[in-house]
Each structure stands twice: as C-alpha cells, then as structure tokens.
PDB file of C-alpha atoms in Angstrom:
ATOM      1  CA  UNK A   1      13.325 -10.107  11.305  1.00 35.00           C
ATOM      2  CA  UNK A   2      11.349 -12.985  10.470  1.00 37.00           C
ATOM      3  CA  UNK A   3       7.736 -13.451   8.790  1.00 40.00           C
ATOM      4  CA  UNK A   4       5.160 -11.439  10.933  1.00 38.00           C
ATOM      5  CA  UNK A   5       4.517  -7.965  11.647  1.00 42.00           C
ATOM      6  CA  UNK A   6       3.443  -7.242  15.120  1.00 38.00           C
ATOM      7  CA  UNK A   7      -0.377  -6.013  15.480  1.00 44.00           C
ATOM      8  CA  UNK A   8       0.268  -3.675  17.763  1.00 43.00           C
ATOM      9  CA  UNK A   9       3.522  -1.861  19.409  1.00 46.00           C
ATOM     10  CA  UNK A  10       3.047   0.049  22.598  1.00 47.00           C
ATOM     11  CA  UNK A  11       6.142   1.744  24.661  1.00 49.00           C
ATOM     12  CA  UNK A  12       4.652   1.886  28.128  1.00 51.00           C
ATOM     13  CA  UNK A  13       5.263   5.290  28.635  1.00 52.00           C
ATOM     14  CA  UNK A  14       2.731   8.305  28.771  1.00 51.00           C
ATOM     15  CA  UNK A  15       3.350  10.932  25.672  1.00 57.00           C
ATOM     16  CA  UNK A  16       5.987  12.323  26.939  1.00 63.00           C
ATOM     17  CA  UNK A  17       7.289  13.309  23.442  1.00 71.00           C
ATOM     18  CA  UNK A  18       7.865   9.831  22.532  1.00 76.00           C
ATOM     19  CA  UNK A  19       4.855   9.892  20.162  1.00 86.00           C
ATOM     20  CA  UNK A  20       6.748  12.708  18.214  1.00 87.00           C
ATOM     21  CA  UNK A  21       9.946  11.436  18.095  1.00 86.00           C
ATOM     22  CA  UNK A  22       8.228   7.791  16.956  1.00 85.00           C
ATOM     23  CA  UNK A  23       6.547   9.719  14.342  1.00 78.00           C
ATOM     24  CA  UNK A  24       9.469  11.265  12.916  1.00 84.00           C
ATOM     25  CA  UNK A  25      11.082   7.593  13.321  1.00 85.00           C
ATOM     26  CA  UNK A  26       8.540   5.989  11.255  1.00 79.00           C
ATOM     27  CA  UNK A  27       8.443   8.405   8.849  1.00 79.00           C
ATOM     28  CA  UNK A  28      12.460   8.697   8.152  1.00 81.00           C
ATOM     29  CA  UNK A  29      12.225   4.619   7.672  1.00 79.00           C
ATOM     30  CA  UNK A  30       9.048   4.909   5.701  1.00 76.00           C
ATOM     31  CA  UNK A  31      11.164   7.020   3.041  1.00 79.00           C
ATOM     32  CA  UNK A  32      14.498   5.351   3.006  1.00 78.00           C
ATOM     33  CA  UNK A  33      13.284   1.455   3.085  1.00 77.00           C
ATOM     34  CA  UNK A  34      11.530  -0.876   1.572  1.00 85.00           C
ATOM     35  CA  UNK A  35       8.656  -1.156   2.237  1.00 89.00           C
ATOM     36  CA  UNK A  36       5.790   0.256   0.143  1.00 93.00           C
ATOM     37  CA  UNK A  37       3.261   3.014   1.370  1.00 93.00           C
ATOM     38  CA  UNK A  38       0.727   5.530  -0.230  1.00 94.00           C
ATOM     39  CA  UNK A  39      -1.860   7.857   0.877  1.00 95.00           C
ATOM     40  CA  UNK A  40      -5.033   8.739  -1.020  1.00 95.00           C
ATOM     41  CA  UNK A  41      -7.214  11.227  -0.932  1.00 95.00           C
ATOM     42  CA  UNK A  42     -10.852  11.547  -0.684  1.00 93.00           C
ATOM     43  CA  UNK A  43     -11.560  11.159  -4.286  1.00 93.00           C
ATOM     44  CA  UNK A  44      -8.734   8.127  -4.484  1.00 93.00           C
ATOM     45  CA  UNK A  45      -5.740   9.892  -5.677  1.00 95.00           C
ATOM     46  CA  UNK A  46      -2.176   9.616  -5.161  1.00 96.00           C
ATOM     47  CA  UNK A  47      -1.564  12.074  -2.367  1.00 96.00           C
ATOM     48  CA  UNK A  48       1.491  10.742  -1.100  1.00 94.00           C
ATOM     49  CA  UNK A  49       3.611   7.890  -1.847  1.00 94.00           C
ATOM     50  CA  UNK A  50       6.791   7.250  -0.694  1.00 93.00           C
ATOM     51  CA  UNK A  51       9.945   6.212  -2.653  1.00 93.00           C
ATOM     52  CA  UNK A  52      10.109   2.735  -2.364  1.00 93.00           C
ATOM     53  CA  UNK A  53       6.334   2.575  -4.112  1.00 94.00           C
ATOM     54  CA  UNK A  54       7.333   4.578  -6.806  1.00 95.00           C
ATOM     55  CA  UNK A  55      10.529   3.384  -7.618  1.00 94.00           C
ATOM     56  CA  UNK A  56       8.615  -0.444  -7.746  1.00 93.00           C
ATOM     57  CA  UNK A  57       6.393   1.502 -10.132  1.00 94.00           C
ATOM     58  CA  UNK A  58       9.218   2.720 -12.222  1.00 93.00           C
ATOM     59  CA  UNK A  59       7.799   6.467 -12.340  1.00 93.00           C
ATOM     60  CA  UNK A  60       8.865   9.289  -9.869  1.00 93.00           C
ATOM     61  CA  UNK A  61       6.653  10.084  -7.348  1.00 92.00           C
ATOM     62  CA  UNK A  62       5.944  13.539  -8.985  1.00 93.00           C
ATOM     63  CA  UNK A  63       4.552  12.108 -11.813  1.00 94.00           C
ATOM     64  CA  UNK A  64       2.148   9.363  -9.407  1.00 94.00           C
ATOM     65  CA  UNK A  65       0.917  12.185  -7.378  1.00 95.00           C
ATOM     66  CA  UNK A  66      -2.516  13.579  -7.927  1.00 96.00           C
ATOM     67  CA  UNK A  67      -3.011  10.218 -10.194  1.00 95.00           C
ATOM     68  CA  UNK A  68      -5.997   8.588  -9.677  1.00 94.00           C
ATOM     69  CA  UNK A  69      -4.997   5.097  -7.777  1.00 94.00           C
ATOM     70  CA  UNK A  70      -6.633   2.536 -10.001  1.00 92.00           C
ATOM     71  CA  UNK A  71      -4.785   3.929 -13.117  1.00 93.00           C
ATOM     72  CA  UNK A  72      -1.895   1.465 -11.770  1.00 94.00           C
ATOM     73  CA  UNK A  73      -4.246  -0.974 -10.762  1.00 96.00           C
ATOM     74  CA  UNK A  74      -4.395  -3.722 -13.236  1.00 96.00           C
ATOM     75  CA  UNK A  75      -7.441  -3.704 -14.800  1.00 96.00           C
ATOM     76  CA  UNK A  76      -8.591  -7.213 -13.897  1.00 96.00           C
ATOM     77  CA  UNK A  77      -8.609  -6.052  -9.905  1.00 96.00           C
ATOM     78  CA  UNK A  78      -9.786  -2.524 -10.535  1.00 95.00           C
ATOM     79  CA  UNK A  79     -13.451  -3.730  -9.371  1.00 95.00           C
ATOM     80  CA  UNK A  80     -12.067  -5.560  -6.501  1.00 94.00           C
ATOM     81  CA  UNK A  81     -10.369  -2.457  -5.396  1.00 92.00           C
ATOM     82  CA  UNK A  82     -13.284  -0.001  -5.685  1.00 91.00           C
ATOM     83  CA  UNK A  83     -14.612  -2.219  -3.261  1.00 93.00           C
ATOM     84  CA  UNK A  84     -11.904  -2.014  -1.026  1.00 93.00           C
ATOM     85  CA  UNK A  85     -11.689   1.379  -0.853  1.00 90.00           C
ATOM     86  CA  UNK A  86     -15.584   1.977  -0.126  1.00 91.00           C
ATOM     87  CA  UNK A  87     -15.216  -0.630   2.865  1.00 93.00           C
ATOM     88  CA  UNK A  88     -12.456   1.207   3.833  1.00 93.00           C
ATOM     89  CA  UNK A  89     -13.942   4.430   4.023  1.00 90.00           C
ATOM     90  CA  UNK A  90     -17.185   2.837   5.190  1.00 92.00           C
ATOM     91  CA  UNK A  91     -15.663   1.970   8.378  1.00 93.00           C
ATOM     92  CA  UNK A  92     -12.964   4.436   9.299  1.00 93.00           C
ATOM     93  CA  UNK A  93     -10.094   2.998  11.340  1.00 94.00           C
ATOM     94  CA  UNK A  94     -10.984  -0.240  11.022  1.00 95.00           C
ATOM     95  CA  UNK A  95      -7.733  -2.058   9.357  1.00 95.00           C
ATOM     96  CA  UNK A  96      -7.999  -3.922   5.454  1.00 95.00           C
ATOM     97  CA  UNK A  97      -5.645  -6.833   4.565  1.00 95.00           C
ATOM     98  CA  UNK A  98      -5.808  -7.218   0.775  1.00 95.00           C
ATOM     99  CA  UNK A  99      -3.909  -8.486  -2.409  1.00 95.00           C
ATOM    100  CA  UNK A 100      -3.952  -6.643  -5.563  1.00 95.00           C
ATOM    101  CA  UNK A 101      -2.219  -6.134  -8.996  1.00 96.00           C
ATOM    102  CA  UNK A 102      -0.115  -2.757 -10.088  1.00 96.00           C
ATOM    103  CA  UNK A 103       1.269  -2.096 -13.729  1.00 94.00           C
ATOM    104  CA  UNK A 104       4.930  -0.830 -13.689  1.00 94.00           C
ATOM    105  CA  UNK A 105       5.115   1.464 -16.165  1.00 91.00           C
ATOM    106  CA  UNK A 106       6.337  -0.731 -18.222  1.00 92.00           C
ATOM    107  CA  UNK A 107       2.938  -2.870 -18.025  1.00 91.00           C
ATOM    108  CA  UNK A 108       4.961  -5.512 -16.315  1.00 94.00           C
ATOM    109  CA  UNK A 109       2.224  -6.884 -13.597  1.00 96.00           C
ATOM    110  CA  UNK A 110       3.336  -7.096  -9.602  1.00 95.00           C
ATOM    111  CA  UNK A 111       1.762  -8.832  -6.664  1.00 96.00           C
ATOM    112  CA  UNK A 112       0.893  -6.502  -3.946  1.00 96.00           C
ATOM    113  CA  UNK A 113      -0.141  -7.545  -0.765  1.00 96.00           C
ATOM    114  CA  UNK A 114      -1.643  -4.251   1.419  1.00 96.00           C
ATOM    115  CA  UNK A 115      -2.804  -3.305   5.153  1.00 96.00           C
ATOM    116  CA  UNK A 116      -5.036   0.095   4.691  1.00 96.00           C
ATOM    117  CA  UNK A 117      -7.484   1.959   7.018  1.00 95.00           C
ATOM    118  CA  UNK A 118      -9.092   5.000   6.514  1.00 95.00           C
ATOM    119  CA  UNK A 119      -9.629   8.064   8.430  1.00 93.00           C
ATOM    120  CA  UNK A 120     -13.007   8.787   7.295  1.00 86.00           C
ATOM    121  CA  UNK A 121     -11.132  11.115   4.315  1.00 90.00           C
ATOM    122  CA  UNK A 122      -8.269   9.390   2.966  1.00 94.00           C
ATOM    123  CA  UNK A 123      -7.395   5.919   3.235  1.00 95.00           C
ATOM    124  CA  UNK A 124      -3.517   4.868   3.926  1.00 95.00           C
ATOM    125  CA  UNK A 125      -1.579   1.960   2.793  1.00 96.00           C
ATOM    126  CA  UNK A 126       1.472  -0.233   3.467  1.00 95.00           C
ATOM    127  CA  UNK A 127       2.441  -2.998   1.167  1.00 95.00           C
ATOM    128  CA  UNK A 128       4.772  -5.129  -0.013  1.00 94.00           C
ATOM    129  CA  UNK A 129       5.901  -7.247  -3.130  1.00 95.00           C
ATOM    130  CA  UNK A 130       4.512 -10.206  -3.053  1.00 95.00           C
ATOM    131  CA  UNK A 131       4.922 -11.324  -6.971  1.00 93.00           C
ATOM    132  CA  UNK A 132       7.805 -14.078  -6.142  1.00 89.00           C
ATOM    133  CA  UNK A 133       5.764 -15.612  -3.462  1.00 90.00           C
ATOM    134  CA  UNK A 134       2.762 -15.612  -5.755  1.00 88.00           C
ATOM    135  CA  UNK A 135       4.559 -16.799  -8.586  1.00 88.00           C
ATOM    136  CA  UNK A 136       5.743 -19.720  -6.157  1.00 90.00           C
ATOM    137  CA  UNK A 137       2.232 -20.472  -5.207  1.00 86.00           C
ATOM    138  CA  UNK A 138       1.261 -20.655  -8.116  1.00 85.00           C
ATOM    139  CA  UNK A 139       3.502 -23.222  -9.591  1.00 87.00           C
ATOM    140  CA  UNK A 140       3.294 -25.692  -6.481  1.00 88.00           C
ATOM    141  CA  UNK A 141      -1.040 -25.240  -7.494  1.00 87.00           C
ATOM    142  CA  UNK A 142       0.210 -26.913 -10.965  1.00 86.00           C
ATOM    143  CA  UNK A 143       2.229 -29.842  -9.642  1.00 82.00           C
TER     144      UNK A 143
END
C-alpha cells in the first residue's frame, strides 16, 4: 500500500447489506491497526478513541475518555486547533486536513497529521504519526 489514501471508495452495489457489513469491517480494522482515530463530542471531549491513539498517547483509553481534547494538544497548537474544530463544526460534513502536536504522557511531543469532519455535533478524526517525516523535513530545511 503505497503513499495515498483514496478520496472516495464506492462498491457499485445498492445497500444490500453491504453498508453493514463495511461498517463492521471498518470498525474491526479501526480497533486492531494502526492507524489513529478519535471522536469528540459537542463540547470537544474524548468520546471515543480507539487503541492505536491511545496506546501512541501512552494512557488507556479509559483514562482519555471524557478528557477534554486540547489537554493533549501541545500547548503551542492549542489556538490553532480551537480553530479547527469551530470550522469543523461550522461546516458539517465538509472534510479538514490538518497537522497538529499531542503530548504523550510522558510530555514527549508527536507530529500528527489528521482528516476530521463533523456532523454538526461531534467532529471525527483519523490520523497518523507523522513525527519522523517531520523530523526529516525539518533537517533537509537546515542543510
């Protein structure tokens, strides 16, 4: 699988249960791989968040859920995201590609790089580590 995600996957088929059965699908790989996803509620807390997110974050997701989202934010990009999240819910299923920076619990600072919409309540999000490529791009920027 190589470096782009497609925009949009359709099965030619009417719902003939397929949209069930995809659902389930996406969900069972949402919990078991790697890549990172979150749901938050109206008010911008953790409602959901799947394992690979919090085991990135180094804290079960017991103790993430119902935690305000920009408590892992780092606080340099806390503004930034406030802003994303009011755009987001400003125009509901419209799709947001952003970077941002979490704290592991153990303060150590990642790279995310995030699609989210919103569905006029809570905004969902899909991510993935980008802190090796942005280390990367960072070094070539000081050659």
């Amino acid at each position: 699988m190589g470096g782009g995600c497609p925009g949009r996957m359709t099965s030619g088929r009417d719902n003939d249960g397929g949209n069930e059965r995809a659902f389930a699908a996406y969900a069972r790989l949402l919990a078991t791989g790697e890549v990172l996803s979150c749901e938050l509620d109206p008010a911008g807390r953790l409602a959901a968040i799947n394992p690979a997110m919090a085991r990135l974050l180094g804290q079960p997701a017991e103790e993430l859920h119902g935690r305000d989202y920009v408590e892992v934010v780092h606080p340099e990009d806390r503004a930034s995201s406030a802003v994303h999240g009011r755009l987001l819910r400003e125009r509901p299923g419209e799709a947001l590609a952003f970077r941002n920076r979490l704290l592991q619990q153990d303060g150590r600072v990642l790279w995310l790089s995030w699609q989210a919409l919103a569905d006029g309540e809570r905004v969902y999000m899909m991510g993935c580590d980008v802190t090796a490529r942005h280390q990367a791009e960072q070094a070539v920027e000081r050659e």
